[in-house]
Tab-separated table of C-alpha atoms in Angstrom:
chain	number	residue	atom	x	y	z
A	20	MET	CA	44.914	62.555	93.583
A	21	LYS	CA	48.191	61.241	92.308
A	22	HIS	CA	48.346	59.316	89.273
A	23	ASP	CA	50.451	56.415	88.787
A	24	GLN	CA	51.368	55.526	85.502
A	25	SER	CA	51.757	52.121	86.206
A	26	PHE	CA	48.353	51.804	86.202
A	27	ALA	CA	47.121	53.404	82.687
A	28	ARG	CA	50.084	52.520	80.721
A	29	PHE	CA	49.181	48.785	80.053
A	30	PRO	CA	50.789	46.911	82.192
A	31	ASN	CA	50.545	43.195	82.056
A	32	SER	CA	50.888	41.954	85.113
A	33	SER	CA	50.901	38.486	86.582
A	34	SER	CA	51.409	38.461	90.199
A	35	SER	CA	48.915	36.456	92.535
A	36	LEU	CA	45.868	38.271	94.252
A	37	PRO	CA	47.580	39.589	97.470
A	38	GLY	CA	44.722	41.584	100.160
A	39	VAL	CA	41.898	39.278	98.130
A	40	ILE	CA	39.968	37.000	100.417
A	41	LEU	CA	38.371	33.912	99.076
A	42	LEU	CA	34.450	33.845	99.749
A	43	GLY	CA	33.297	30.671	98.203
A	44	LYS	CA	34.603	30.786	94.341
A	45	GLN	CA	34.911	34.659	94.585
A	46	HIS	CA	37.976	36.309	95.355
A	47	VAL	CA	36.779	39.731	96.968
A	48	SER	CA	38.948	42.927	97.771
A	49	HIS	CA	37.375	46.034	99.431
A	50	GLY	CA	38.788	49.419	98.939
A	51	SER	CA	41.449	49.112	96.620
A	52	LEU	CA	42.618	47.432	93.075
A	53	ASN	CA	44.819	44.399	94.005
A	54	THR	CA	47.935	44.004	91.786
A	55	ARG	CA	46.704	42.104	88.971
A	56	SER	CA	42.818	43.897	88.033
A	57	PRO	CA	44.611	47.158	86.846
A	58	GLY	CA	46.856	45.400	84.091
A	59	PHE	CA	44.122	43.136	83.258
A	60	VAL	CA	41.499	46.216	83.279
A	61	ASN	CA	43.995	47.935	80.828
A	62	GLN	CA	44.883	45.282	78.667
A	63	ALA	CA	41.297	44.439	78.327
A	64	ARG	CA	39.913	47.974	77.883
A	65	LEU	CA	36.480	47.149	77.579
A	66	GLY	CA	34.102	47.545	80.585
A	67	PHE	CA	30.717	46.708	80.838
A	68	ILE	CA	29.535	49.610	82.971
A	69	ALA	CA	26.244	49.394	84.654
A	70	THR	CA	24.083	51.800	85.925
A	71	VAL	CA	20.611	52.554	87.464
A	72	CYS	CA	17.970	54.376	85.640
A	73	PRO	CA	15.935	57.127	86.898
A	74	ASP	CA	12.795	54.385	86.757
A	75	GLY	CA	15.061	52.016	88.779
A	76	THR	CA	15.824	49.713	85.800
A	77	PRO	CA	19.218	48.711	84.849
A	78	ASN	CA	21.462	50.089	82.065
A	79	LEU	CA	24.289	48.236	80.606
A	80	SER	CA	26.519	49.894	78.593
A	81	PRO	CA	30.160	48.618	76.780
A	82	LYS	CA	33.163	51.466	77.091
A	83	GLY	CA	36.098	50.474	74.925
A	84	THR	CA	38.011	53.398	77.231
A	85	THR	CA	38.022	51.804	80.520
A	86	ILE	CA	41.167	52.036	82.594
A	87	ALA	CA	42.686	51.712	86.206
A	88	TRP	CA	43.806	55.252	86.871
A	89	ASP	CA	45.344	54.511	90.745
A	90	GLU	CA	45.037	52.346	93.467
A	91	GLU	CA	41.373	53.020	94.096
A	92	HIS	CA	39.838	54.346	90.967
A	93	LEU	CA	39.007	53.307	87.325
A	94	ALA	CA	37.845	55.741	84.701
A	95	PHE	CA	36.447	55.908	81.291
A	96	ALA	CA	35.520	58.614	78.678
A	97	ASP	CA	31.991	59.788	77.918
A	98	ILE	CA	32.319	59.824	74.322
A	99	HIS	CA	28.485	58.901	73.332
A	100	SER	CA	27.381	58.007	76.738
A	101	PRO	CA	24.414	60.620	77.517
A	102	GLY	CA	22.338	57.777	79.279
A	103	THR	CA	25.235	56.298	81.432
A	104	THR	CA	26.198	60.278	82.384
A	105	ALA	CA	22.808	61.096	83.428
A	106	ASN	CA	22.322	58.221	85.062
A	107	LEU	CA	25.086	58.396	87.349
A	108	LEU	CA	24.524	62.160	87.777
A	109	ALA	CA	21.143	60.653	89.631
A	110	ASN	CA	22.826	58.035	90.934
A	111	PRO	CA	26.444	57.314	91.490
A	112	SER	CA	26.289	53.761	91.824
A	113	ILE	CA	28.199	51.730	89.565
A	114	GLU	CA	29.536	48.440	88.947
A	115	ILE	CA	32.060	47.680	86.189
A	116	ASN	CA	32.566	44.108	84.695
A	117	VAL	CA	36.002	43.690	82.636
A	118	VAL	CA	36.072	40.239	81.393
A	119	ASP	CA	38.820	38.052	79.049
A	120	VAL	CA	36.361	36.625	76.669
A	121	PHE	CA	38.908	33.927	75.985
A	122	THR	CA	39.870	33.234	79.140
A	123	ARG	CA	36.577	33.539	80.810
A	124	LYS	CA	37.915	35.449	83.550
A	125	GLY	CA	37.725	39.020	84.874
A	126	TYR	CA	36.495	41.050	87.624
A	127	ARG	CA	33.720	43.222	88.859
A	128	PHE	CA	34.290	46.580	90.142
A	129	LYS	CA	31.483	48.042	92.601
A	130	GLY	CA	31.750	51.556	93.531
A	131	VAL	CA	30.763	55.344	92.965
A	132	ALA	CA	31.209	57.377	90.037
A	133	GLN	CA	32.157	60.865	89.617
A	134	VAL	CA	31.403	62.861	86.686
A	135	LEU	CA	34.055	65.326	85.959
A	136	GLY	CA	33.587	68.194	83.159
A	137	ARG	CA	36.682	70.017	84.406
A	138	GLY	CA	39.100	70.312	87.389
A	139	ALA	CA	42.873	68.988	87.101
A	140	VAL	CA	41.833	64.966	87.581
A	141	PHE	CA	39.476	65.758	84.401
A	142	GLU	CA	42.594	67.509	82.488
A	143	SER	CA	45.043	64.748	83.694
A	144	ILE	CA	42.692	61.718	82.556
A	145	LEU	CA	41.921	63.551	79.272
A	146	SER	CA	45.394	64.190	78.502
A	147	PHE	CA	46.484	60.484	78.794
A	148	TYR	CA	43.212	59.681	76.701
A	149	CYS	CA	44.721	62.418	74.210
A	150	SER	CA	48.408	61.050	74.059
A	151	ALA	CA	47.118	57.401	73.993
A	152	GLY	CA	45.929	58.780	70.291
A	153	SER	CA	42.267	59.350	71.264
A	154	GLN	CA	40.507	61.275	68.074
A	155	TYR	CA	36.823	61.645	69.659
A	156	ALA	CA	35.709	64.525	71.938
A	157	ILE	CA	35.422	63.640	75.241
A	158	ARG	CA	32.531	65.111	77.368
A	159	HIS	CA	33.062	63.954	80.329
A	160	ILE	CA	35.709	61.829	82.437
A	161	ILE	CA	34.059	59.241	84.833
A	162	LEU	CA	36.454	58.463	87.835
A	163	VAL	CA	34.842	55.774	89.809
A	164	GLN	CA	35.649	55.006	93.362
A	165	VAL	CA	36.190	51.005	93.805
A	166	ASN	CA	34.343	49.968	96.924
A	167	GLN	CA	34.451	45.988	96.255
A	168	LEU	CA	36.377	43.805	93.572
A	169	ILE	CA	35.295	40.532	92.795
A	170	ALA	CA	37.308	38.193	90.678
A	171	LEU	CA	34.838	36.314	88.169
A	172	PHE	CA	35.520	33.004	86.462
A	173	SER	CA	33.548	30.576	84.510
A	174	PRO	CA	32.060	27.184	86.013
A	175	ALA	CA	33.969	25.562	82.985
A	176	TYR	CA	36.715	25.542	85.286
A	177	ASP	CA	35.390	22.775	87.223
A	178	ARG	CA	36.126	20.536	84.449
A	179	LEU	CA	38.219	22.094	81.990
A	180	SER	CA	41.711	23.604	82.180
A	181	GLU	CA	42.527	27.400	81.305
A	182	GLU	CA	44.437	26.419	77.895
A	183	GLN	CA	41.303	24.210	77.154
A	184	ILE	CA	38.926	27.073	77.728
A	185	THR	CA	40.752	29.226	76.109
A	186	ASP	CA	41.000	26.913	72.990
A	187	ARG	CA	37.111	26.370	72.563
A	188	TRP	CA	36.358	30.244	72.773
A	189	ILE	CA	39.428	30.923	70.111
A	190	ASP	CA	37.694	28.132	68.085
A	191	TYR	CA	34.560	29.511	68.368
A	192	TRP	CA	35.243	33.290	67.842
A	193	HIS	CA	37.003	32.169	64.434
A	194	SER	CA	34.280	30.204	63.048
A	195	ILE	CA	32.242	33.538	63.683
A	196	HIS	CA	34.930	35.457	62.120
A	197	PRO	CA	36.940	33.554	59.756
A	198	LYS	CA	40.253	35.176	58.590
A	199	LYS	CA	39.953	36.354	55.315
A	200	GLU	CA	42.722	36.165	52.600
A	201	ARG	CA	44.763	39.254	51.800
A	202	GLY	CA	42.988	41.297	49.061
A	203	SER	CA	39.564	39.652	49.214
A	204	PRO	CA	36.742	41.890	50.001
């Protein structure tokens, strides 16, 4: 597997969604990432990882190390993820959701995960995280073969523009986390 530096280096792609078919209100692509999703994933970085527990119940865990590794794979680091890793060793089915909380848009990535603890791909991805400044012990790298990609967007787009939606959520989060004056506790 050859890593394309343009994927994990946090590009900000703004191209259209070639190769993605419209299915109702969802864009669906099979087999590989489209040209927009890698930049989006690498800019957002926070992926919500869904796995299946041994008893069949869902497990959802946020991972701030989510990256698009190449044209067909996402990856994230197992820093403190024993439950997620154990689930994937028992059942490699996975879904990763990456959403911009301000625009209320994002992607669902369905696929199959590999838990890597050594080898060339493990070392290459580990090296990427280290060169990006990670100061955490990384136990495993989870490499996800993306089999299905679905674009997500809020039903609010039925009546509001992206600018209106973004402004609404920026106002909301500012009300929750008001900016503190310099020097104040």
